[in-house]
Tab-separated table of C-alpha atoms and ligand atoms in Angstrom:
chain	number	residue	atom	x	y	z
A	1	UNK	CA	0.000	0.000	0.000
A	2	UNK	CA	1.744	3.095	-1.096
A	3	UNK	CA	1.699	6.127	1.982
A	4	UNK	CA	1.252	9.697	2.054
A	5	UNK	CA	2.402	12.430	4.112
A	6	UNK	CA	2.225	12.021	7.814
A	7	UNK	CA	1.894	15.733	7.972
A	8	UNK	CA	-1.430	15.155	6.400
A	9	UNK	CA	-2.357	13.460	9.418
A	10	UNK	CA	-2.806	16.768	10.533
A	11	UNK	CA	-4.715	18.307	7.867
A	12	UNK	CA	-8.294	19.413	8.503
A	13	UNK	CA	-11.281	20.438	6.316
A	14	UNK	CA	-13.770	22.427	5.699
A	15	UNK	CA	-16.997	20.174	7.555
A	16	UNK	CA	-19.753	21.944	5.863
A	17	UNK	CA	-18.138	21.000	2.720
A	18	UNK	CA	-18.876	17.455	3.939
A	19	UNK	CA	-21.931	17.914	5.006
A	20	UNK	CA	-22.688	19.379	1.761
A	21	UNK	CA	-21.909	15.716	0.341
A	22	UNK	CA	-24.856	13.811	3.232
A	23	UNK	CA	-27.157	16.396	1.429
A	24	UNK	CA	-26.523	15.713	-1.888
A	25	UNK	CA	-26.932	11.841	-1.248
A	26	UNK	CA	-29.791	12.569	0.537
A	27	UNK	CA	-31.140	14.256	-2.530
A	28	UNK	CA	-29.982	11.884	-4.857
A	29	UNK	CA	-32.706	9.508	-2.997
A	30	UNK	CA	-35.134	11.545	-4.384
A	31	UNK	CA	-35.958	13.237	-1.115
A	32	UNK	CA	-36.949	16.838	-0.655
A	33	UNK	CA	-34.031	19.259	1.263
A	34	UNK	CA	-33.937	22.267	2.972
A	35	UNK	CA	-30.326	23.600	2.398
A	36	UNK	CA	-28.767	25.637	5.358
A	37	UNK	CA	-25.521	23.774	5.899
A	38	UNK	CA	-23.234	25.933	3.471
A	39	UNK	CA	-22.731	29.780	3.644
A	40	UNK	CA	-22.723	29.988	-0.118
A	41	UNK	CA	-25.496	32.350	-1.947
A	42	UNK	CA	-28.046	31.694	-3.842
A	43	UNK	CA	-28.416	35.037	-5.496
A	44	UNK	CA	-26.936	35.975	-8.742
A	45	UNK	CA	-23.545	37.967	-9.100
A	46	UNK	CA	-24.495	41.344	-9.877
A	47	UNK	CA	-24.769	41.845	-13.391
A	48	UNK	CA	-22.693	44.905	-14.403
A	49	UNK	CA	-19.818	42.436	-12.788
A	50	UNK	CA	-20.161	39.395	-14.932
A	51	UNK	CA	-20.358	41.766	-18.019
A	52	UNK	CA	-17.094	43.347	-16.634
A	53	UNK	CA	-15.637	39.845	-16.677
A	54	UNK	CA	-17.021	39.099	-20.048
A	55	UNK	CA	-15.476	42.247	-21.462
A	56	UNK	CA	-12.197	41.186	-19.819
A	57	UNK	CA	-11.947	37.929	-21.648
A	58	UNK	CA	-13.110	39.664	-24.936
A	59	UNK	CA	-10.022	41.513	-24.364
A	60	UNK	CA	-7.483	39.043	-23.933
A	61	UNK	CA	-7.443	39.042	-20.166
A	62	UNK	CA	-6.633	35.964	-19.740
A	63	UNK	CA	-2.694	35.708	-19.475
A	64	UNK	CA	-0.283	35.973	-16.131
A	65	UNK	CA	-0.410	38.994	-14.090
A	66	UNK	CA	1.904	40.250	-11.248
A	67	UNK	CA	1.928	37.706	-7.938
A	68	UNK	CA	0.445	40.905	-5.879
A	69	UNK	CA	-2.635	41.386	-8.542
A	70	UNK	CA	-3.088	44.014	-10.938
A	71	UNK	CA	-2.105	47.706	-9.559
A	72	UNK	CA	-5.738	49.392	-10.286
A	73	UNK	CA	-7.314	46.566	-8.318
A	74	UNK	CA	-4.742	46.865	-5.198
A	75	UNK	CA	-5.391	50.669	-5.474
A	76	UNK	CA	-9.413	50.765	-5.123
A	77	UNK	CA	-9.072	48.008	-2.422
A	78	UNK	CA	-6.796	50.206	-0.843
A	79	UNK	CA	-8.563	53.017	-0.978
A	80	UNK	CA	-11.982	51.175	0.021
A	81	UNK	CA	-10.963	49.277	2.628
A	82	UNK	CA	-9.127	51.655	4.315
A	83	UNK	CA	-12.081	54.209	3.957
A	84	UNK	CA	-14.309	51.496	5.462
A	85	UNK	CA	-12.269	51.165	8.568
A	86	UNK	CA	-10.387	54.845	8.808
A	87	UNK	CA	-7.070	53.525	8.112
A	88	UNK	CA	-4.617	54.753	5.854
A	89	UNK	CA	-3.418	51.760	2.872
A	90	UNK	CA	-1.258	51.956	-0.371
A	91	UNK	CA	-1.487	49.729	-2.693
A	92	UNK	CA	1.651	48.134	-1.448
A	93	UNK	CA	-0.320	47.025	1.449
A	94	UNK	CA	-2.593	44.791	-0.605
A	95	UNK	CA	-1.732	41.489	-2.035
A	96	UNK	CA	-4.557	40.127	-4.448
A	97	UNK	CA	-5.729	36.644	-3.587
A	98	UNK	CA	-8.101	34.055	-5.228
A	99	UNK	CA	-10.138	34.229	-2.052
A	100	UNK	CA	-10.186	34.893	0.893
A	101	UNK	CA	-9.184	31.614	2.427
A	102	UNK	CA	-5.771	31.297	0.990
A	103	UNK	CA	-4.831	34.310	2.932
A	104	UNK	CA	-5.110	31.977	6.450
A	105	UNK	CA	-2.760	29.895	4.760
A	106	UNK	CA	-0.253	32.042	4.029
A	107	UNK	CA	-0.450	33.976	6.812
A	108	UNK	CA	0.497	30.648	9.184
A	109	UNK	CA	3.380	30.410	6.996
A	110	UNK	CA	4.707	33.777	7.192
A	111	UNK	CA	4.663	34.573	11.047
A	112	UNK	CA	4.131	31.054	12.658
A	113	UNK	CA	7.306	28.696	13.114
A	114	UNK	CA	6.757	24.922	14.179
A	115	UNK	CA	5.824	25.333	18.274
A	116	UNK	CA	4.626	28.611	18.112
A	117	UNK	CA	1.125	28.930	19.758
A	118	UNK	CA	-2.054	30.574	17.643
A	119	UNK	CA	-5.114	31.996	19.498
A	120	UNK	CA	-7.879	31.374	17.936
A	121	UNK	CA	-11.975	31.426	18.030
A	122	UNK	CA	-13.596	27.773	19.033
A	123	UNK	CA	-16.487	27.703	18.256
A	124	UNK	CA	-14.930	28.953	14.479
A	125	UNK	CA	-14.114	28.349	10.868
A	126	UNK	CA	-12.400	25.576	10.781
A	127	UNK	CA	-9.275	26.319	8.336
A	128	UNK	CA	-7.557	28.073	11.390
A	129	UNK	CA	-7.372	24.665	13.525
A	130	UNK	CA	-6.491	23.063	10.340
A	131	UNK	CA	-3.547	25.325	8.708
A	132	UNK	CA	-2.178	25.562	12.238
A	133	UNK	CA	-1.990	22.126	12.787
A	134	UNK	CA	-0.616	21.305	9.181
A	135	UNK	CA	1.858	23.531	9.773
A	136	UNK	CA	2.971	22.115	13.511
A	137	UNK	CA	2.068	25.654	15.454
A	138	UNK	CA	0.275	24.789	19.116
A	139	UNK	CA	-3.339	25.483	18.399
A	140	UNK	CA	-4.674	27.827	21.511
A	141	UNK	CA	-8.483	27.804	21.105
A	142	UNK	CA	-10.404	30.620	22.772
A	143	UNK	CA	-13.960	30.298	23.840
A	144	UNK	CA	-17.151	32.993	23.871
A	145	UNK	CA	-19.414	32.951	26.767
A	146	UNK	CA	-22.941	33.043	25.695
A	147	UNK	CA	-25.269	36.696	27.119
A	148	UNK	CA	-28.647	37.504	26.598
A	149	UNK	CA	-27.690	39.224	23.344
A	150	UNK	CA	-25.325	37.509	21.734
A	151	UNK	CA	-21.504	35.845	22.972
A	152	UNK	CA	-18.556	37.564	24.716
A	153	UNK	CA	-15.048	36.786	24.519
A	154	UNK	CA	-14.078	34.531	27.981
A	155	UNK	CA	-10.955	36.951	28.641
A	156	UNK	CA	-9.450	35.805	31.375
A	157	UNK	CA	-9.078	32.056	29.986
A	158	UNK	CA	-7.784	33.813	26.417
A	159	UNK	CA	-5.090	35.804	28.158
A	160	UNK	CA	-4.553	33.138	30.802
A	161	UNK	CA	-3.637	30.790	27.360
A	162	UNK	CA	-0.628	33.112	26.411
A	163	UNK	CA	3.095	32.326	27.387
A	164	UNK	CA	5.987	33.435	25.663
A	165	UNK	CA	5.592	31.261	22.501
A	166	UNK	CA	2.460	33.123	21.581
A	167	UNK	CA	2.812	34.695	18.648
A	168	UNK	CA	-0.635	35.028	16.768
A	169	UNK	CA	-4.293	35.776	17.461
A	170	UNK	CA	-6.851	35.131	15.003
A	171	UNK	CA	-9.878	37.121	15.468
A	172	UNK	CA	-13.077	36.611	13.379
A	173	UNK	CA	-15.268	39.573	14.098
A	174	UNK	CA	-18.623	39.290	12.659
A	175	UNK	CA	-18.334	35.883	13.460
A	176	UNK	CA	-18.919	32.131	11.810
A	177	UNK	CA	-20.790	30.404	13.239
A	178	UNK	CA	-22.307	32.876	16.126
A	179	UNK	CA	-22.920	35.576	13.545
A	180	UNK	CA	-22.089	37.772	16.756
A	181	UNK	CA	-19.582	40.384	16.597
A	182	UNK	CA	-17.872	42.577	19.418
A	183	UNK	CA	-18.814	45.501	21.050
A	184	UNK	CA	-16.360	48.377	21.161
A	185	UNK	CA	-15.126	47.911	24.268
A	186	UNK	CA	-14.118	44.025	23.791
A	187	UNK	CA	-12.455	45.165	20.440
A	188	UNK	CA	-10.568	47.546	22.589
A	189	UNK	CA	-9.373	44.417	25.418
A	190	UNK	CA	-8.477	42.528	22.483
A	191	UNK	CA	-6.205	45.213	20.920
A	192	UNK	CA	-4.595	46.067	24.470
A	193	UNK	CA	-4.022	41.955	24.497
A	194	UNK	CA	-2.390	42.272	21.226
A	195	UNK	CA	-0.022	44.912	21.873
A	196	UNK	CA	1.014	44.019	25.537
A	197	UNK	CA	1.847	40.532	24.664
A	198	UNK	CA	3.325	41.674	21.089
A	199	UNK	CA	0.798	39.275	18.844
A	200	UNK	CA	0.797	39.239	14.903
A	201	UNK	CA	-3.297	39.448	14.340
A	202	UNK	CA	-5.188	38.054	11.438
A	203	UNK	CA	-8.550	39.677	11.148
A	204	UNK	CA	-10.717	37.762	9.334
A	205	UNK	CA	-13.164	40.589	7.928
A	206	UNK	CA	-15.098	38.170	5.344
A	207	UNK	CA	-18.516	39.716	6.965
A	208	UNK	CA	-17.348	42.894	7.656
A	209	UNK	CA	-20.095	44.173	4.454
A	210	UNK	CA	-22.622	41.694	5.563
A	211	UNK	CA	-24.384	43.933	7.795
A	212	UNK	CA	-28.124	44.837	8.151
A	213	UNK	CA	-28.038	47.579	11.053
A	214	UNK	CA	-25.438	49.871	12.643
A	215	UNK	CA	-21.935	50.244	11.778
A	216	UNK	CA	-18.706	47.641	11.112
A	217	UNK	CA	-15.293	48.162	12.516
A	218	UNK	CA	-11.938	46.833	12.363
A	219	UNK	CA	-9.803	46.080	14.706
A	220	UNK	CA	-6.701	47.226	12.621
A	221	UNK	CA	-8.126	50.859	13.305
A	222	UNK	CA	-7.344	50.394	17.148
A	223	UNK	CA	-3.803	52.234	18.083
A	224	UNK	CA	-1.144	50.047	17.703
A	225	UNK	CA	-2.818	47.610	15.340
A	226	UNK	CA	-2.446	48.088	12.192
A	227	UNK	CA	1.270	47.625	11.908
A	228	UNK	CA	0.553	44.065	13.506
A	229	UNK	CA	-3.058	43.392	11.232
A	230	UNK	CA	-3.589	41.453	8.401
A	231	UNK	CA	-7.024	41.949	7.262
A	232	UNK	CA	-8.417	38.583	5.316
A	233	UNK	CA	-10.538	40.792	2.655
A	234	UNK	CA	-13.007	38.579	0.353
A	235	UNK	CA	-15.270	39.433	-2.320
A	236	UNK	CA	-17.284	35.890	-1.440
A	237	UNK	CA	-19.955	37.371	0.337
A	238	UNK	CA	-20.678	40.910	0.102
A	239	UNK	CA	-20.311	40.962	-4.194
A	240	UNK	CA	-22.317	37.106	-4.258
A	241	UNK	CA	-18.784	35.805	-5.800
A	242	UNK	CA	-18.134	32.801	-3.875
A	243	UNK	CA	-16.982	30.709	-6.649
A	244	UNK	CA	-14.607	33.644	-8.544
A	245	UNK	CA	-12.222	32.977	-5.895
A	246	UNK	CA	-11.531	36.530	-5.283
A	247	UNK	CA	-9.915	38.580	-2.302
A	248	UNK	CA	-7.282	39.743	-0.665
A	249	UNK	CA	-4.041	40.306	1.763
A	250	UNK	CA	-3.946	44.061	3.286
A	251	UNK	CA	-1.024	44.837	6.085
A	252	UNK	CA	2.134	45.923	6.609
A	253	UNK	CA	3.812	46.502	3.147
A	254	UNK	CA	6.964	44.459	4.608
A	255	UNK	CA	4.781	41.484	4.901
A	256	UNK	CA	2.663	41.806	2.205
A	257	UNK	CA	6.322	41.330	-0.044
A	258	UNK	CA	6.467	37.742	2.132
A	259	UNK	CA	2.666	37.102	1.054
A	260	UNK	CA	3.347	38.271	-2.487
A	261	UNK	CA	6.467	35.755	-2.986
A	262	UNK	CA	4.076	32.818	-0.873
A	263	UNK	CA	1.755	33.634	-3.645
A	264	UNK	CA	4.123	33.687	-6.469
A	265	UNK	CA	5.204	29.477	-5.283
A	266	UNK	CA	1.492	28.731	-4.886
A	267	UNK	CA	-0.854	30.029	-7.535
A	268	UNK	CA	1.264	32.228	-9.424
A	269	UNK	CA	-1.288	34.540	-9.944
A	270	UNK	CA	-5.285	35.647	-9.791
A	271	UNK	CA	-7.023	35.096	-12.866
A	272	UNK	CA	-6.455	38.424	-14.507
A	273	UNK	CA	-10.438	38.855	-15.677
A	274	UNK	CA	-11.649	38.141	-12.566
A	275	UNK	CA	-9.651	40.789	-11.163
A	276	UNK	CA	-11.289	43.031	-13.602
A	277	UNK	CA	-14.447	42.218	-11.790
A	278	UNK	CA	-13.203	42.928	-8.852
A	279	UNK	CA	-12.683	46.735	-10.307
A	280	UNK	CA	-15.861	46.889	-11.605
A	281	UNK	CA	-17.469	45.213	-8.250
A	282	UNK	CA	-15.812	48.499	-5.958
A	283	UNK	CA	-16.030	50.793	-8.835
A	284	UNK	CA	-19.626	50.270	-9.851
A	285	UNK	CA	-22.857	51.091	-9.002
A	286	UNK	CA	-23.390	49.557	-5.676
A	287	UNK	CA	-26.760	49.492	-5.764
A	288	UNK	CA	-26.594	46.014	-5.906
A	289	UNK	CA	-25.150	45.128	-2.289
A	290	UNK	CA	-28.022	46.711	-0.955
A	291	UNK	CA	-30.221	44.523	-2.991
A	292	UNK	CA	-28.486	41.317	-1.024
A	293	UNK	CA	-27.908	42.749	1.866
A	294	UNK	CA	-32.212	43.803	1.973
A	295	UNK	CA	-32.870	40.014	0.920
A	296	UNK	CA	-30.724	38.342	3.241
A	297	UNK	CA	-32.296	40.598	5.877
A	298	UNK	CA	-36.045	39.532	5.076
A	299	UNK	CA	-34.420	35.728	5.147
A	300	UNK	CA	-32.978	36.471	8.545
A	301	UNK	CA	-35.690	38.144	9.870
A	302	UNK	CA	-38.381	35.091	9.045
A	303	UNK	CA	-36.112	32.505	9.991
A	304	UNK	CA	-35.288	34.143	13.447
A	305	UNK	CA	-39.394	34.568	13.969
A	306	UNK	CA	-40.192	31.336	12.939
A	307	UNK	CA	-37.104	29.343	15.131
A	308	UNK	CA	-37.902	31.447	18.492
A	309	UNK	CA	-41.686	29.964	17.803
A	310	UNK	CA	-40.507	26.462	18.136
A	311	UNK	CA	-40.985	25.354	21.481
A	312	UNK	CA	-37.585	24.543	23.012
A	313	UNK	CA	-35.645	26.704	20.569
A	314	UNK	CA	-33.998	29.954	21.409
A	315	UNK	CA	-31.946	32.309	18.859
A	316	UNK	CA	-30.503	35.803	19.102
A	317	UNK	CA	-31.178	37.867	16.178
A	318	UNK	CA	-27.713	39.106	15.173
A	319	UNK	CA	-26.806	42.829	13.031
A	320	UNK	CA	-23.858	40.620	10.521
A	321	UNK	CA	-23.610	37.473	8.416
A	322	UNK	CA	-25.995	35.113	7.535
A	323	UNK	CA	-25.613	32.837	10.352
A	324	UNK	CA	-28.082	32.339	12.922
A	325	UNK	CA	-26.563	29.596	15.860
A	326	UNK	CA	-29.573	28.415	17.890
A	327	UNK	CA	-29.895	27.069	21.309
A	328	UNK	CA	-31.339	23.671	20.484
A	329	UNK	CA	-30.575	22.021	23.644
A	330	UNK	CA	-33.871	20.825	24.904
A	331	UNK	CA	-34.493	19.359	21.708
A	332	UNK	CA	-31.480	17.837	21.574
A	333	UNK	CA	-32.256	15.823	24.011
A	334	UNK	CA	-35.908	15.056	23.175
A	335	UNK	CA	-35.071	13.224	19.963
A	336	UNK	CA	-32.642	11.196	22.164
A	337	UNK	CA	-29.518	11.916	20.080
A	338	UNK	CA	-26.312	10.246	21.395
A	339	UNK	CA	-24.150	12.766	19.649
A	340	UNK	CA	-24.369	16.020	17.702
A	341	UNK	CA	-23.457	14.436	14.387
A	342	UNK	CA	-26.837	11.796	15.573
A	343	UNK	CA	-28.910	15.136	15.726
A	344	UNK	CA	-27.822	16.289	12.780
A	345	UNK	CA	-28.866	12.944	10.786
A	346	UNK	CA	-32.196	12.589	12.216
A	347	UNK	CA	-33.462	16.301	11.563
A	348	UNK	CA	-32.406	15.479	8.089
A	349	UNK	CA	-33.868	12.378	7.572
A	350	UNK	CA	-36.854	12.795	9.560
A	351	UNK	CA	-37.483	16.683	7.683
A	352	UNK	CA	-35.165	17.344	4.940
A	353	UNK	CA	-33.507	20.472	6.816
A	354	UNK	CA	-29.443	20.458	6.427
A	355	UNK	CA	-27.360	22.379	8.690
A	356	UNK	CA	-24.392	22.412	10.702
A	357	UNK	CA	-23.967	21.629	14.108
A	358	UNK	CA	-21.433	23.448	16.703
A	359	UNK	CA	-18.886	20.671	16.437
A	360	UNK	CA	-18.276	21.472	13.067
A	361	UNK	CA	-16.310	24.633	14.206
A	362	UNK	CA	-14.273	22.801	16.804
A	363	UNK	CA	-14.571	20.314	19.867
A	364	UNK	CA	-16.720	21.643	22.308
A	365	UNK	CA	-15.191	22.335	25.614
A	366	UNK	CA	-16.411	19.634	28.395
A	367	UNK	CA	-17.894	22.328	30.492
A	368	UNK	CA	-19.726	23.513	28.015
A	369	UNK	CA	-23.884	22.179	28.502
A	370	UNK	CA	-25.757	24.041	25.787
A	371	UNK	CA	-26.028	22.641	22.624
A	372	UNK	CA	-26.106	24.972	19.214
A	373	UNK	CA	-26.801	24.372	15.430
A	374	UNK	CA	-25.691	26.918	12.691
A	375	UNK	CA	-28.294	27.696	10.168
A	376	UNK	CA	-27.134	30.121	7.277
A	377	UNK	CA	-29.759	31.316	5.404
A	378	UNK	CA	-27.796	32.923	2.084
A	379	UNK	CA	-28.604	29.714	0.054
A	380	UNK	CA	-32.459	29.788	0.615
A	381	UNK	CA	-35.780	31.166	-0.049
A	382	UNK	CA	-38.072	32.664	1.904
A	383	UNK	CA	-40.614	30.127	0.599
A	384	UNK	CA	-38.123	27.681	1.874
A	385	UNK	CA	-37.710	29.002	4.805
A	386	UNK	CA	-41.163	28.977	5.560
A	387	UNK	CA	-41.885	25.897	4.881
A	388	UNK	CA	-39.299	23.799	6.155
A	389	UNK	CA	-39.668	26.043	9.768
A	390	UNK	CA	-43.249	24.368	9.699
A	391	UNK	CA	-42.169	20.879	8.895
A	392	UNK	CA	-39.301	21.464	11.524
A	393	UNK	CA	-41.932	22.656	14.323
A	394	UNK	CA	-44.579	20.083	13.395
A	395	UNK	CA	-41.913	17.744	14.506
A	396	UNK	CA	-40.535	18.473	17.431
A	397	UNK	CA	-43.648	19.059	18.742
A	398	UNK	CA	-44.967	15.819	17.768
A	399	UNK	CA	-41.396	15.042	19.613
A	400	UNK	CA	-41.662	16.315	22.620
A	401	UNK	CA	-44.689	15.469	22.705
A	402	UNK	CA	-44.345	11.119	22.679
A	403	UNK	CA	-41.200	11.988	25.118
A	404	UNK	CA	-43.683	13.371	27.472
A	405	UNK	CA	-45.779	9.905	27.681
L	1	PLP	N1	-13.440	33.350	6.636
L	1	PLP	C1	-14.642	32.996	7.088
L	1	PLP	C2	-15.011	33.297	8.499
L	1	PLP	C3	-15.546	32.340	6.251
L	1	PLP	O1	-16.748	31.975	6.718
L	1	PLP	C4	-15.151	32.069	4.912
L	1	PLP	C5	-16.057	31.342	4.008
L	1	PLP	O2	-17.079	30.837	4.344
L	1	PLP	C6	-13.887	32.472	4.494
L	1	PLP	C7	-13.054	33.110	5.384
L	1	PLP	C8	-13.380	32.190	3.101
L	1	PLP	O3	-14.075	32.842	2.144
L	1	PLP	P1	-13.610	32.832	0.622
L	1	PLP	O4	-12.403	31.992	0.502
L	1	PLP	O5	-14.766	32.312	-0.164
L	1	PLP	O6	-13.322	34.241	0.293
C-alpha cells in the first residue's frame, strides 16, 4: 500500500463541505431538502460584474499577471478598505488573492514557526485549527461565553492561554458560526491583548459588508494595530462571488512582499479577468449590495421569527452574516440523540432540513452544557424558509410530545 504524508495526518477540512456531500446523497434519494448547511449564496452575481468579466476575456485578459494582482485593483481596495475602517493603505499594502481563504494559509506560513502557539476562536471556521496544525504551530483555542444578546469573549481564559511562545491571534469579528460580533469595548481588550503581549493578528473581515443595522469596525483601526493586522478581505460574500475565488491580503507593506512571494510558489497569480471584476465590483454602481444585503435581511428576519416559535428553541437575532446559531438544547435531548453528528442525521432524515452543528467549528469544551446548530440562510428562499420552519416545528412538537408519555 503506497503512503502519504504524515503531515497530512494533521490536515483538517472544511466540515460543511462534507456535510454538503450527506445532502446531496440525501437528494440523490429523491428526497426533498432544505439547504442551510453551506454559507454559499443563492443570489446571482451582480450583473454589471459578470459583463465586466465578459469584457475582460473579450479583451485578452486571460494571461499571467503580477503575484500581488493588478495595480488598479490593489489601489481601489486600498482606498476602500481603508475608507471602510479609517485607516490609511497603499497599494503596497494589498496582495490580491483568489479568495479569501488562501490568505489563512499564508499567513500561518509567514509569522508562525513549528511550536509557536495561535489563538484562535472555538467555536470557528475551521481552516484556522487546520492550517495551524498542518503547519505544527500549538493550536490555543479561545472560547465565547454566551449573554442575553449575543456571545462575549471569555478573557481571562484567552489571556490566561498566552506564554511566551504566543505569537498570533486570530480574530473573526462578525463571526462564523455565532454571527455575533464585538462591542467596542471588547475590540478595545483585544487590541490592548495584542499589543502588551506583542501578537501578529489576522482579522478575518469576510462579513465585515454583511451587515443589516449599525456600523462595522476593524480592529486594525485600534492604536497600535495596524502595523501588527492582516485583514483577510473577500469578495465571497458581500459581491455574491463565492466561486470567482476573489480577495485579498492588506497589512504591513513588509509582509505583504512575504505574502506576495508565498503567492508567487502557490498560484502564481489571480485570474487576470476576474480581477477586472473585482474593479468593476468596488467601482460600480453599488446598488446592488443593498439589494443582497435587503434580501438576506427579510431571510434572517423570518427565519429568526419562525425558530424562536418552536418550542424549546432559542436564537438571538444578530446585526452581521448570515448565520443564525440556535440554542437547540432541549431538543437535543428530546429526539434522544447520542451525539451532535446523531442530531444532525435525524433532523435530516426525519425533515429534509441540512445544517451544521457546533462541532463542526471545533470540539466543544467539556464544560460547556448548551447545545447549538448553525443555520445560514444565504442559500435559501423565503418560501423555503417557511416551509421547512413548519415541517421542523410540526416535529418536534410531535417530539416532545411522545417523550412526554
Ligand atoms: N473566513 C470565514 C469566516 C468564512 O466563513 C469564509 C467562508 O465561508 C472564508 C473566510 C473564506 O471565504 P472565501 O475563501 O470564499 O473568500
Amino acid at each position: 500500500m503506497k503512503q502519504y504524508s504524515n503531515r497530512l495526518n494533521k490536515l483538517g477540512t472544511e466540515t460543511a463541505f462534507k456535510v454538503s456531500e450527506s445532502a446531496s446523497e440525501f437528494i440523490k434519494s429523491g428526497k426533498v431538502i432544505y439547504p442551510y448547511h453551506l454559507g454559499d449564496l443563492n443570489i446571482p452575481t451582480p450583473e454589471n460584474i459578470i459583463e465586466a468579466a465578459k469584457k475582460a476575456l473579450h479583451e485578452g485578459k486571460t494571461g499571467y499577471v503580477s503575484p500581488s494582482g493588478i495595480p488598479r485593483l490593489r489601489k481601489i481596495i486600498s482606498e476602500v478598505v481603508g475608507f471602510e475602517r479609517q485607516i490609511i493603505y497603499e497599494p503596497k499594502n494589498v496582495v490580491i488573492q483568489p479568495g479569501g481563504k488562501p490568505v489563512i494559509a499564508k499567513f500561518i506560513q509567514a509569522i508562525m514557526n513549528p511550536g509557536d502557539g495561535v489563538l484562535y476562536p472555538n467555536p470557528g471556521y475551521p481552516i484556522y485549527e487546520s492550517q495551524i496544525e498542518f503547519n505544527g504551530g500549538i493550536p490555543l483555542p479561545y472560547e465565547f461565553i454566551p449573554t442575553s444578546d449575543g456571545f462575549m469573549l471569555d478573557r481571562e481564559k484567552l489571556e490566561s492561554m498566552i506564554d511566551n511562545r504566543t505569537r498570533i491571534l486570530i480574530y473573526n469579528n462578525f463571526q462564523n458560526p455565532t454571527g455575533c460580533e464585538s462591542d467596542i469595548e471588547e475590540m478595545e481588550w483585544l487590541s490592548e491583548i495584542a499589543n502588551k503581549y506583542n501578537l501578529w493578528v489576522l482579522s478575518d473581515e469576510a462579513y465585515f459588508n454583511i451587515r443589516y443595522s449599525g456600523k462595522s469596525k476593524s480592529i486594525a483601526s485600534f492604536p497600535g494595530m495596524k502595523e501588527r493586522t492582516v485583514i483577510l478581505y473577500t469578495f465571497s460574500k458581500t459581491f455574491s462571488m463565492t466561486g470567482w475565488r476573489l480577495g485579498a491580503a492588506i497589512g504591513p507593506s513588509s509582509l505583504m512582499k512575504i505574502f506576495e512571494k508565498l503567492s508567487v510558489n502557490d498560484e502564481s497569480c489571480t485570474n487576470h479577468f476576474v480581477q477586472c471584476a473585482g474593479i468593476e465590483a468596488l467601482e460600480g454602481p453599488q446598488k446592488y449590495q443593498k439589494f443582497i444585503t435587503d434580501k438576506l435581511k427579510n431571510r434572517r428576519n423570518l427565519l429568526s421569527e419562525m425558530l424562536n416559535a418552536i418550542h424549546g428553541v432559542k436564537v438571538i437575532v444578530p446585526d452581521t452574516t448570515f448565520y443564525l446559531y440556535p440554542d437547540i438544547t432541549e431538543l437535543y435531548h428530546c429526539v434522544d440523540a447520542r451525539s451532535y453528528e446523531d442530531f444532525r442525521t435525524i433532523i435530516l432524515q426525519k425533515t429534509g432540513v441540512s445544517f451544521c452543528t457546533r462541532e463542526h467549528f471545533g470540539k466543544p469544551n467539556k464544560i460547556e452544557t448548551r447545545k447549538y446548530i448553525r443555520l445560514a440562510y444565504s442559500g435559501i428562499s423565503i418560501k423555503d424558509i417557511s416551509l421547512s420552519m413548519n415541517v421542523l416545528k410540526d416535529f418536534f412538537s410531535k417530539s416532545l410530545s411522545s417523550s412526554m408519555v
